[in-house]
Amino acid sequence: MRQIDHFIVGDSPASSNSSGRKHAIWNPSTGEVQAEVALGDAALLARAVETAKRVQPGWAATNPQRRARVMFAFKELVEANMQRLAEMLSSEHGKTVPDARGDVQRGLEVIEYACGLPQIMKGEYTHGAGPGIDVYSMRQPLGIGAGITPFNFPAMIPMWMFGMACAAGNAFILKPSERDPSVPVRLAELFLEAGAPEGLLQVVHGDKEMVDAIIEHPDIAAISFVGSSDIAQYIYARGSANNKRVQAFGGAKNHGIVLPDADLDQVVTDLTGAAFGSAGERCMALPVVVPVGEDTAEKLKEKLLKSIAGLRIGVSNDPDADYGPVVTPEHKARIEQWITTAEEEGAEIVVDGRGFTLQGHEKGFFVGPTLIDRVTPQMKSYQEEIFGPVLQIVRAHDFEEALRLPSEHQYGNGVAIFTRNGHAAREFAARVNVGMVGINVPIPVPVAYHSFGGWKRSGFGDIDQYGVEGLRFWTKNKKITQRWPDGSHDGSNAFVIPTMG
């Protein structure tokens, strides 16, 4: 049985698993346990923090350009190891290898942005703000940051976090998902190989016990989290109460609004990839489509049926597969239960993915593509995140009703509108109460030099991930007002408290 350990400076495998607890890692394609990962505790975290405290001041004092050179070297190493990283990721998560390569690549885009941090970290300067007075600012690292990342993007989201944090001069402790931890450990190894100081980026594995230890540790200044909304809210509340800076991103129920004038063939292509790609295990997936008008709904449904019929479900390393298995047997059962719930609520199961098996891999965690029509906002299956290869159709009578659906939903992560009408698209983008909007773009994840973040129960905290917002999160802004007296003894150059004249 393969054993996956923490990545902590100076710890042997025996000492780093002092808790004795382990978590099984599945091969989702075969349904077999392929490895075990050690689960840490507060004592292990404390050792990692002590190392980070020793390393971070020297790293922060390093010339920003030299820090950027480490990021450049890391980028090159990840690119050189891209295929192996994708295969490793795919074997534990279940997404196809090309999809896994995309996972790594989207993380690398933020690393590329972080290579330019010396430029965007520059402060502001005002000469002559007062008599002989200049004012300037500088951005300084927080000290030690922590990241708690989900199973569905084990390469991309860690790089979103530690790339920005470390480039800004912080040390970083990563707690990845215990479901697919191998790639985060390998990324930490490559970061060290790129020239980062030993102990700057460390990886600790664990469950709620480790999460609580991160929240409680007084020397961790900031926490970035991506996962479910309930846990996001918990981490945000507890972390803020402990005087930490926290950004916590939760679940989603992204809608795709289809106006009558949309190119339905293109919409169906986009929807099929956005709803069923990566088995729907994306916070930016598109699990709800809202056709406007009955005629639009019927035409769209007919085209979707043909597209879904052509989908190929396969093992993660099948080069012809459109998507692979879901991550665990528990998650498979949960998705199928949501389909049953929708059926019990009165929705129409048009295509049923329950009970799907793959010949030769009958024990794998496969869920067939599922299409559910006649879904209403009152249904629990609409209100909650399913996180699987399930597409729901909610029919709207007009534009205003379609606009209200995502705006009033508890989640506000992403939304898309499909139309040829520029005015309608502009109006929708301005009025919809959602954090990220796509116009004829089904998965509107902003590029690395913008920022990522949802609203409502999709995002807790005031600052988004990566881009300039990421720099703001991982640094504190110091403001300096300076004056150099000329040495006059008559007091003519003395500073006096200003008064209203």
Short mmCIF file of C-alpha atoms in Angstrom, two decimals:
data_model
loop_
_atom_site.label_atom_id
_atom_site.label_comp_id
_atom_site.label_asym_id
_atom_site.label_seq_id
_atom_site.Cartn_x
_atom_site.Cartn_y
_atom_site.Cartn_z
CA MET A 1 0.00 0.00 0.00
CA ARG A 2 1.47 3.33 -1.10
CA GLN A 3 1.88 5.78 1.79
CA ILE A 4 1.60 9.56 1.32
CA ASP A 5 3.23 11.66 4.01
CA HIS A 6 3.32 15.31 4.97
CA PHE A 7 5.91 17.59 3.38
CA ILE A 8 7.50 19.17 6.45
CA VAL A 9 11.10 20.13 6.97
CA GLY A 10 13.05 17.85 9.29
CA ASP A 11 10.24 15.36 9.92
CA SER A 12 10.68 11.67 9.27
CA PRO A 13 7.61 9.68 8.13
CA ALA A 14 7.41 8.06 11.56
CA SER A 15 7.45 11.30 13.53
CA SER A 16 5.18 13.21 11.16
CA ASN A 17 2.39 10.66 11.59
CA SER A 18 2.39 10.77 15.37
CA SER A 19 -1.42 10.85 15.40
CA GLY A 20 -1.47 7.37 13.84
CA ARG A 21 -4.55 8.22 11.79
CA LYS A 22 -4.76 7.62 8.05
CA HIS A 23 -7.23 8.20 5.23
CA ALA A 24 -7.82 5.87 2.30
CA ILE A 25 -7.30 7.18 -1.24
CA TRP A 26 -9.44 5.51 -3.88
CA ASN A 27 -8.78 4.75 -7.51
CA PRO A 28 -12.15 6.06 -8.75
CA SER A 29 -11.93 4.11 -12.01
CA THR A 30 -11.57 0.70 -10.35
CA GLY A 31 -13.22 1.27 -6.99
CA GLU A 32 -10.12 0.04 -5.16
CA VAL A 33 -8.07 1.70 -2.45
CA GLN A 34 -4.70 2.60 -3.97
CA ALA A 35 -2.95 4.50 -1.16
CA GLU A 36 -3.18 5.91 2.34
CA VAL A 37 -2.39 9.42 3.52
CA ALA A 38 -1.27 10.30 7.03
CA LEU A 39 -3.58 12.65 8.93
CA GLY A 40 -1.84 15.22 11.08
CA ASP A 41 -2.77 17.01 14.29
CA ALA A 42 -2.14 20.31 16.05
CA ALA A 43 1.31 19.21 17.23
CA LEU A 44 2.41 18.53 13.66
CA LEU A 45 1.05 21.88 12.50
CA ALA A 46 2.96 23.61 15.30
CA ARG A 47 6.23 22.13 14.03
CA ALA A 48 5.47 23.34 10.51
CA VAL A 49 4.68 26.82 11.80
CA GLU A 50 7.94 27.01 13.75
CA THR A 51 9.87 26.19 10.60
CA ALA A 52 7.91 28.78 8.63
CA LYS A 53 8.66 31.42 11.27
CA ARG A 54 12.39 30.79 10.90
CA VAL A 55 12.35 30.91 7.10
CA GLN A 56 9.88 33.68 6.31
CA PRO A 57 11.82 36.80 7.46
CA GLY A 58 14.78 35.98 5.23
CA TRP A 59 12.50 35.26 2.29
CA ALA A 60 10.61 38.54 2.81
CA ALA A 61 13.93 40.41 2.88
CA THR A 62 15.00 38.80 -0.39
CA ASN A 63 15.02 41.11 -3.39
CA PRO A 64 11.56 40.81 -5.07
CA GLN A 65 13.24 40.11 -8.39
CA ARG A 66 15.10 37.16 -6.87
CA ARG A 67 11.82 35.84 -5.48
CA ALA A 68 10.37 36.16 -8.97
CA ARG A 69 13.22 34.07 -10.37
CA VAL A 70 12.15 31.21 -8.11
CA MET A 71 8.62 31.53 -9.50
CA PHE A 72 10.00 31.45 -13.06
CA ALA A 73 12.03 28.32 -12.26
CA PHE A 74 9.00 26.68 -10.64
CA LYS A 75 6.90 27.42 -13.72
CA GLU A 76 9.49 25.72 -15.93
CA LEU A 77 9.65 22.66 -13.67
CA VAL A 78 5.86 22.27 -13.63
CA GLU A 79 5.77 22.53 -17.42
CA ALA A 80 8.51 19.90 -17.69
CA ASN A 81 6.53 17.58 -15.39
CA MET A 82 3.10 18.40 -16.80
CA GLN A 83 2.20 14.95 -18.12
CA ARG A 84 3.28 13.10 -14.99
CA LEU A 85 1.42 15.57 -12.78
CA ALA A 86 -1.71 15.15 -14.90
CA GLU A 87 -1.54 11.37 -14.73
CA MET A 88 -1.02 11.44 -10.96
CA LEU A 89 -3.93 13.85 -10.53
CA SER A 90 -6.19 11.84 -12.80
CA SER A 91 -5.49 8.56 -10.98
CA GLU A 92 -6.68 9.96 -7.63
CA HIS A 93 -9.41 12.36 -8.71
CA GLY A 94 -10.91 10.50 -11.67
CA LYS A 95 -10.98 13.35 -14.19
CA THR A 96 -9.54 12.54 -17.59
CA VAL A 97 -5.85 13.19 -18.24
CA PRO A 98 -6.50 16.09 -20.66
CA ASP A 99 -8.82 17.63 -18.07
CA ALA A 100 -6.12 17.14 -15.43
CA ARG A 101 -3.61 18.92 -17.67
CA GLY A 102 -6.04 21.82 -17.80
CA ASP A 103 -6.18 21.78 -14.00
CA VAL A 104 -2.39 22.19 -13.86
CA GLN A 105 -2.32 24.77 -16.65
CA ARG A 106 -4.88 27.08 -15.02
CA GLY A 107 -2.79 27.01 -11.87
CA LEU A 108 0.32 27.83 -13.88
CA GLU A 109 -1.35 30.93 -15.28
CA VAL A 110 -1.44 32.40 -11.77
CA ILE A 111 2.21 31.41 -11.28
CA GLU A 112 2.98 33.35 -14.47
CA TYR A 113 1.20 36.37 -13.02
CA ALA A 114 3.09 35.95 -9.74
CA CYS A 115 6.35 36.17 -11.68
CA GLY A 116 5.51 39.84 -12.21
CA LEU A 117 4.80 40.62 -8.56
CA PRO A 118 7.83 42.93 -8.18
CA GLN A 119 6.01 45.33 -10.49
CA ILE A 120 2.57 45.23 -8.88
CA MET A 121 3.94 45.33 -5.31
CA LYS A 122 5.29 48.82 -5.87
CA GLY A 123 3.73 51.39 -3.54
CA GLU A 124 2.56 54.97 -4.09
CA TYR A 125 4.46 58.21 -3.52
CA THR A 126 3.37 61.81 -3.13
CA HIS A 127 6.07 64.49 -3.05
CA GLY A 128 5.19 67.66 -1.16
CA ALA A 129 1.97 66.49 0.47
CA GLY A 130 2.65 69.24 3.02
CA PRO A 131 5.45 71.73 3.78
CA GLY A 132 8.54 69.54 3.41
CA ILE A 133 6.38 66.43 3.85
CA ASP A 134 6.28 63.41 1.54
CA VAL A 135 3.88 60.46 1.82
CA TYR A 136 4.49 56.99 0.46
CA SER A 137 3.23 53.43 0.94
CA MET A 138 4.71 49.97 0.82
CA ARG A 139 3.15 46.52 0.65
CA GLN A 140 4.60 44.05 3.13
CA PRO A 141 3.89 40.32 3.57
CA LEU A 142 1.64 39.13 6.37
CA GLY A 143 4.06 36.45 7.60
CA ILE A 144 2.58 32.94 7.44
CA GLY A 145 -0.42 32.07 5.30
CA ALA A 146 -2.41 28.84 5.11
CA GLY A 147 -4.46 27.32 2.33
CA ILE A 148 -7.21 24.72 2.69
CA THR A 149 -8.04 23.35 -0.75
CA PRO A 150 -10.73 21.05 -2.22
CA PHE A 151 -10.50 17.73 -4.03
CA ASN A 152 -11.80 18.91 -7.39
CA PHE A 153 -8.77 21.04 -8.38
CA PRO A 154 -5.77 19.62 -6.50
CA ALA A 155 -3.24 21.48 -8.68
CA MET A 156 -4.93 24.69 -9.76
CA ILE A 157 -6.27 26.00 -6.46
CA PRO A 158 -3.12 25.32 -4.41
CA MET A 159 -1.10 27.23 -7.03
CA TRP A 160 -3.66 30.05 -6.96
CA MET A 161 -2.95 30.37 -3.25
CA PHE A 162 0.71 29.65 -2.58
CA GLY A 163 1.91 31.25 -5.82
CA MET A 164 0.58 34.66 -4.84
CA ALA A 165 1.36 34.29 -1.13
CA CYS A 166 4.97 33.20 -1.54
CA ALA A 167 5.79 35.65 -4.32
CA ALA A 168 4.61 38.42 -2.00
CA GLY A 169 7.10 37.30 0.66
CA ASN A 170 5.02 35.01 2.89
CA ALA A 171 5.68 31.46 4.04
CA PHE A 172 2.83 29.08 3.28
CA ILE A 173 1.30 25.96 4.82
CA LEU A 174 -1.00 24.01 2.52
CA LYS A 175 -3.64 21.56 3.70
CA PRO A 176 -4.95 19.87 0.57
CA SER A 177 -7.89 17.52 0.34
CA GLU A 178 -7.15 14.13 1.85
CA ARG A 179 -8.95 12.55 -1.14
CA ASP A 180 -6.24 13.36 -3.72
CA PRO A 181 -3.12 14.71 -1.96
CA SER A 182 -0.27 13.43 -4.15
CA VAL A 183 -0.12 16.33 -6.61
CA PRO A 184 0.04 19.05 -3.91
CA VAL A 185 2.99 17.24 -2.31
CA ARG A 186 4.72 16.96 -5.67
CA LEU A 187 4.18 20.67 -6.34
CA ALA A 188 5.85 21.47 -3.01
CA GLU A 189 8.80 19.28 -3.98
CA LEU A 190 9.13 21.11 -7.30
CA PHE A 191 8.92 24.48 -5.53
CA LEU A 192 11.85 23.48 -3.36
CA GLU A 193 13.73 22.27 -6.43
CA ALA A 194 13.09 25.65 -8.06
CA GLY A 195 15.16 27.34 -5.37
CA ALA A 196 12.64 28.23 -2.66
CA PRO A 197 14.07 28.06 0.87
CA GLU A 198 13.46 24.77 2.62
CA GLY A 199 10.35 25.15 4.74
CA LEU A 200 8.86 28.09 2.84
CA LEU A 201 6.10 25.89 1.38
CA GLN A 202 5.01 22.95 3.52
CA VAL A 203 2.14 20.48 3.13
CA VAL A 204 0.17 19.07 6.03
CA HIS A 205 -2.60 16.51 5.58
CA GLY A 206 -5.64 16.21 7.77
CA ASP A 207 -9.34 16.50 8.32
CA LYS A 208 -11.40 18.79 10.58
CA GLU A 209 -8.84 18.40 13.37
CA MET A 210 -6.16 19.97 11.17
CA VAL A 211 -8.53 22.67 9.91
CA ASP A 212 -9.34 23.67 13.48
CA ALA A 213 -5.64 23.70 14.36
CA ILE A 214 -4.98 26.11 11.47
CA ILE A 215 -7.84 28.34 12.58
CA GLU A 216 -6.60 28.42 16.17
CA HIS A 217 -2.86 28.83 15.62
CA PRO A 218 -1.89 32.40 16.61
CA ASP A 219 1.06 32.65 14.19
CA ILE A 220 -0.97 31.97 11.04
CA ALA A 221 -2.01 35.41 9.81
CA ALA A 222 -4.32 34.53 6.92
CA ILE A 223 -6.36 31.60 5.61
CA SER A 224 -7.59 30.99 2.09
CA PHE A 225 -10.24 28.30 1.66
CA VAL A 226 -12.21 26.73 -1.17
CA GLY A 227 -14.85 24.07 -0.47
CA SER A 228 -18.47 23.74 0.59
CA SER A 229 -20.42 26.77 1.78
CA ASP A 230 -21.13 25.47 5.26
CA ILE A 231 -17.43 24.88 5.92
CA ALA A 232 -16.53 28.18 4.23
CA GLN A 233 -18.84 30.03 6.60
CA TYR A 234 -17.44 28.11 9.58
CA ILE A 235 -13.82 28.91 8.67
CA TYR A 236 -14.63 32.55 7.94
CA ALA A 237 -16.44 33.04 11.25
CA ARG A 238 -13.90 31.16 13.38
CA GLY A 239 -10.86 32.56 11.57
CA SER A 240 -12.09 36.16 11.77
CA ALA A 241 -12.85 35.72 15.45
CA ASN A 242 -9.21 34.72 15.88
CA ASN A 243 -8.12 37.98 14.20
CA LYS A 244 -7.04 36.33 10.95
CA ARG A 245 -7.58 37.59 7.46
CA VAL A 246 -9.87 35.05 5.76
CA GLN A 247 -11.17 34.48 2.27
CA ALA A 248 -13.50 31.48 2.09
CA PHE A 249 -15.14 30.40 -1.13
CA GLY A 250 -18.07 27.99 -1.03
CA GLY A 251 -20.50 26.16 -3.26
CA ALA A 252 -22.30 27.20 -6.41
CA LYS A 253 -25.38 26.67 -8.52
CA ASN A 254 -24.46 28.43 -11.72
CA HIS A 255 -27.19 29.22 -14.23
CA GLY A 256 -27.05 29.44 -18.01
CA ILE A 257 -29.72 31.77 -19.39
CA VAL A 258 -30.69 30.97 -23.00
CA LEU A 259 -32.58 33.73 -24.83
CA PRO A 260 -34.71 32.86 -27.90
CA ASP A 261 -32.23 34.47 -30.29
CA ALA A 262 -29.24 32.37 -29.09
CA ASP A 263 -27.34 30.03 -31.41
CA LEU A 264 -28.72 26.79 -29.95
CA ASP A 265 -26.15 24.54 -31.60
CA GLN A 266 -23.35 26.51 -29.97
CA VAL A 267 -25.27 26.65 -26.68
CA VAL A 268 -25.65 22.87 -26.61
CA THR A 269 -21.95 22.36 -27.27
CA ASP A 270 -21.09 24.79 -24.49
CA LEU A 271 -23.65 23.33 -22.07
CA THR A 272 -22.55 19.75 -22.63
CA GLY A 273 -18.96 20.58 -21.75
CA ALA A 274 -19.81 22.90 -18.88
CA ALA A 275 -22.39 20.61 -17.25
CA PHE A 276 -20.79 17.20 -17.75
CA GLY A 277 -17.06 17.93 -18.09
CA SER A 278 -15.02 16.67 -15.14
CA ALA A 279 -18.17 14.76 -14.14
CA GLY A 280 -19.68 18.07 -13.01
CA GLU A 281 -17.21 18.33 -10.12
CA ARG A 282 -16.46 22.02 -10.68
CA CYS A 283 -17.62 25.02 -8.69
CA MET A 284 -17.83 26.80 -12.05
CA ALA A 285 -19.79 24.04 -13.78
CA LEU A 286 -23.12 24.97 -15.36
CA PRO A 287 -25.69 22.63 -13.74
CA VAL A 288 -28.82 24.75 -14.43
CA VAL A 289 -30.00 25.91 -17.83
CA VAL A 290 -32.81 28.48 -18.06
CA PRO A 291 -34.39 28.63 -21.52
CA VAL A 292 -36.64 31.66 -22.00
CA GLY A 293 -39.95 30.68 -23.55
CA GLU A 294 -41.48 27.26 -24.17
CA ASP A 295 -40.38 27.14 -27.79
CA THR A 296 -36.75 27.76 -26.77
CA ALA A 297 -37.03 25.12 -24.05
CA GLU A 298 -38.35 22.41 -26.37
CA LYS A 299 -35.81 23.07 -29.10
CA LEU A 300 -32.96 23.15 -26.58
CA LYS A 301 -34.13 19.95 -24.92
CA GLU A 302 -34.25 18.11 -28.26
CA LYS A 303 -30.72 19.16 -29.15
CA LEU A 304 -29.42 18.34 -25.66
CA LEU A 305 -30.75 14.79 -25.89
CA LYS A 306 -28.74 14.19 -29.05
CA SER A 307 -25.60 15.67 -27.55
CA ILE A 308 -25.90 13.71 -24.29
CA ALA A 309 -26.43 10.48 -26.22
CA GLY A 310 -23.01 11.00 -27.80
CA LEU A 311 -21.12 11.40 -24.54
CA ARG A 312 -18.52 8.75 -23.73
CA ILE A 313 -17.87 7.90 -20.09
CA GLY A 314 -14.61 6.11 -19.44
CA VAL A 315 -11.77 5.48 -17.04
CA SER A 316 -9.58 8.46 -16.28
CA ASN A 317 -6.81 7.46 -18.70
CA ASP A 318 -9.14 6.70 -21.61
CA PRO A 319 -8.08 9.20 -24.31
CA ASP A 320 -11.55 9.08 -25.88
CA ALA A 321 -13.56 9.64 -22.70
CA ASP A 322 -15.52 12.87 -22.29
CA TYR A 323 -15.48 12.43 -18.54
CA GLY A 324 -14.49 9.85 -15.96
CA PRO A 325 -15.71 8.66 -12.55
CA VAL A 326 -16.52 10.82 -9.55
CA VAL A 327 -14.06 10.94 -6.68
CA THR A 328 -15.43 8.53 -4.03
CA PRO A 329 -18.26 6.00 -3.53
CA GLU A 330 -19.84 8.36 -1.01
CA HIS A 331 -19.95 11.15 -3.57
CA LYS A 332 -21.47 8.84 -6.19
CA ALA A 333 -24.21 7.85 -3.72
CA ARG A 334 -24.85 11.50 -2.86
CA ILE A 335 -25.29 12.50 -6.53
CA GLU A 336 -27.67 9.62 -7.19
CA GLN A 337 -29.68 10.55 -4.10
CA TRP A 338 -30.11 14.08 -5.44
CA ILE A 339 -31.48 12.65 -8.69
CA THR A 340 -33.95 10.59 -6.65
CA THR A 341 -34.88 13.68 -4.64
CA ALA A 342 -35.61 15.63 -7.83
CA GLU A 343 -37.80 12.80 -9.06
CA GLU A 344 -39.71 12.70 -5.75
CA GLU A 345 -40.18 16.47 -5.94
CA GLY A 346 -41.99 16.11 -9.25
CA ALA A 347 -39.24 16.92 -11.74
CA GLU A 348 -39.04 14.95 -14.99
CA ILE A 349 -36.00 12.67 -15.26
CA VAL A 350 -35.37 12.87 -18.99
CA VAL A 351 -32.00 11.07 -18.98
CA ASP A 352 -31.21 9.00 -15.89
CA GLY A 353 -27.57 8.41 -14.95
CA ARG A 354 -28.27 6.37 -11.82
CA GLY A 355 -26.95 2.83 -11.75
CA PHE A 356 -24.51 3.43 -14.59
CA THR A 357 -21.68 0.91 -14.81
CA LEU A 358 -18.71 0.66 -17.13
CA GLN A 359 -17.95 -2.74 -18.57
CA GLY A 360 -14.80 -4.13 -17.03
CA HIS A 361 -14.86 -1.46 -14.30
CA GLU A 362 -18.10 -2.31 -12.56
CA LYS A 363 -16.78 -1.20 -9.17
CA GLY A 364 -15.75 2.25 -10.43
CA PHE A 365 -17.55 5.36 -9.23
CA PHE A 366 -19.33 6.25 -12.45
CA VAL A 367 -22.48 8.34 -12.80
CA GLY A 368 -24.12 8.61 -16.18
CA PRO A 369 -25.08 11.99 -17.64
CA THR A 370 -28.43 13.08 -16.26
CA LEU A 371 -30.93 15.60 -17.66
CA ILE A 372 -33.81 16.75 -15.46
CA ASP A 373 -36.64 18.95 -16.80
CA ARG A 374 -39.54 20.82 -15.20
CA VAL A 375 -37.43 21.85 -12.22
CA THR A 376 -38.81 24.72 -10.12
CA PRO A 377 -37.15 27.11 -7.64
CA GLN A 378 -39.10 25.53 -4.78
CA MET A 379 -37.35 22.17 -5.21
CA LYS A 380 -34.55 21.26 -2.82
CA SER A 381 -32.63 19.69 -5.70
CA TYR A 382 -32.56 23.13 -7.35
CA GLN A 383 -31.65 25.02 -4.21
CA GLU A 384 -28.64 22.88 -3.30
CA GLU A 385 -25.40 22.03 -5.11
CA ILE A 386 -25.35 18.53 -6.63
CA PHE A 387 -21.74 18.60 -7.88
CA GLY A 388 -22.11 15.82 -10.40
CA PRO A 389 -22.93 15.20 -14.10
CA VAL A 390 -26.49 16.45 -13.69
CA LEU A 391 -28.10 19.22 -15.77
CA GLN A 392 -31.41 20.72 -14.62
CA ILE A 393 -33.79 22.68 -16.86
CA VAL A 394 -35.71 25.52 -15.21
CA ARG A 395 -38.08 27.13 -17.71
CA ALA A 396 -38.59 30.90 -17.61
CA HIS A 397 -41.38 32.84 -19.28
CA ASP A 398 -39.41 36.00 -19.97
CA PHE A 399 -36.12 37.83 -19.47
CA GLU A 400 -37.09 39.26 -16.07
CA GLU A 401 -37.92 35.85 -14.63
CA ALA A 402 -34.67 34.44 -16.00
CA LEU A 403 -32.76 37.33 -14.40
CA ARG A 404 -34.41 36.75 -11.01
CA LEU A 405 -33.50 33.05 -10.78
CA PRO A 406 -29.72 33.39 -10.32
CA SER A 407 -30.10 36.75 -8.58
CA GLU A 408 -32.31 35.31 -5.84
CA HIS A 409 -30.50 31.97 -5.44
CA GLN A 410 -28.49 31.45 -2.24
CA TYR A 411 -25.33 30.95 -4.29
CA GLY A 412 -23.80 33.68 -6.43
CA ASN A 413 -20.66 32.22 -7.93
CA GLY A 414 -21.07 32.29 -11.71
CA VAL A 415 -23.74 32.80 -14.36
CA ALA A 416 -23.84 32.85 -18.15
CA ILE A 417 -26.19 34.31 -20.72
CA PHE A 418 -26.42 33.09 -24.31
CA THR A 419 -27.75 35.62 -26.80
CA ARG A 420 -27.03 37.61 -29.95
CA ASN A 421 -28.63 40.70 -28.39
CA GLY A 422 -25.98 43.09 -27.10
CA HIS A 423 -28.46 45.23 -25.18
CA ALA A 424 -29.95 42.24 -23.36
CA ALA A 425 -26.47 40.94 -22.50
CA ARG A 426 -25.36 44.34 -21.21
CA GLU A 427 -28.51 44.72 -19.13
CA PHE A 428 -28.13 41.23 -17.70
CA ALA A 429 -24.45 41.70 -16.78
CA ALA A 430 -25.23 44.97 -14.99
CA ARG A 431 -28.25 43.75 -13.02
CA VAL A 432 -27.61 40.11 -12.13
CA ASN A 433 -26.66 39.52 -8.48
CA VAL A 434 -23.76 37.13 -9.16
CA GLY A 435 -20.00 37.61 -8.85
CA MET A 436 -18.76 36.27 -12.22
CA VAL A 437 -20.71 36.65 -15.47
CA GLY A 438 -20.18 35.01 -18.84
CA ILE A 439 -21.67 36.41 -22.05
CA ASN A 440 -21.74 33.49 -24.47
CA VAL A 441 -18.99 32.02 -22.24
CA PRO A 442 -20.24 28.99 -20.26
CA ILE A 443 -17.51 28.87 -17.60
CA PRO A 444 -16.55 32.50 -16.86
CA VAL A 445 -13.40 31.96 -14.79
CA PRO A 446 -11.43 35.23 -15.06
CA VAL A 447 -7.90 35.12 -16.43
CA ALA A 448 -5.01 35.29 -13.95
CA TYR A 449 -4.49 39.05 -14.14
CA HIS A 450 -8.09 39.68 -13.08
CA SER A 451 -9.54 38.05 -9.93
CA PHE A 452 -11.80 35.13 -9.02
CA GLY A 453 -14.62 35.27 -6.48
CA GLY A 454 -18.34 34.71 -6.03
CA TRP A 455 -21.00 36.44 -3.97
CA LYS A 456 -23.57 35.47 -1.34
CA ARG A 457 -22.98 31.94 0.04
CA SER A 458 -20.38 31.34 -2.66
CA GLY A 459 -17.88 33.70 -1.07
CA PHE A 460 -17.17 34.89 2.48
CA GLY A 461 -14.75 37.76 2.92
CA ASP A 462 -14.13 40.96 1.02
CA ILE A 463 -11.13 40.12 -1.18
CA ASP A 464 -11.03 37.80 -4.22
CA GLN A 465 -8.37 35.29 -5.25
CA TYR A 466 -5.31 35.98 -7.44
CA GLY A 467 -4.68 39.05 -9.56
CA VAL A 468 -4.40 42.42 -7.82
CA GLU A 469 -7.03 41.27 -5.31
CA GLY A 470 -4.78 38.34 -4.40
CA LEU A 471 -1.88 40.71 -3.79
CA ARG A 472 -4.10 42.78 -1.48
CA PHE A 473 -5.08 39.67 0.46
CA TRP A 474 -1.55 38.38 1.04
CA THR A 475 0.00 41.76 1.94
CA LYS A 476 -0.63 44.64 4.31
CA ASN A 477 -0.34 48.23 3.17
CA LYS A 478 1.94 50.44 5.28
CA LYS A 479 1.63 54.22 4.90
CA ILE A 480 4.58 56.49 5.73
CA THR A 481 4.49 60.26 6.19
CA GLN A 482 8.04 61.67 6.34
CA ARG A 483 9.62 65.02 6.97
CA TRP A 484 13.28 66.04 7.26
CA PRO A 485 13.72 69.16 9.44
CA ASP A 486 16.43 71.58 8.31
CA GLY A 487 17.91 71.92 11.82
CA SER A 488 16.66 75.45 12.46
CA HIS A 489 16.77 76.41 16.16
CA ASP A 490 14.20 79.18 16.03
CA GLY A 491 11.31 76.78 15.64
CA SER A 492 10.31 78.07 12.22
CA ASN A 493 10.48 74.55 10.82
CA ALA A 494 8.57 72.94 13.69
CA PHE A 495 5.57 70.77 13.02
CA VAL A 496 2.35 72.25 14.38
CA ILE A 497 -1.03 70.62 14.67
CA PRO A 498 -3.09 71.98 11.78
CA THR A 499 -6.13 74.02 12.70
CA MET A 500 -9.08 75.24 10.72
CA GLY A 501 -8.47 78.81 9.57
#
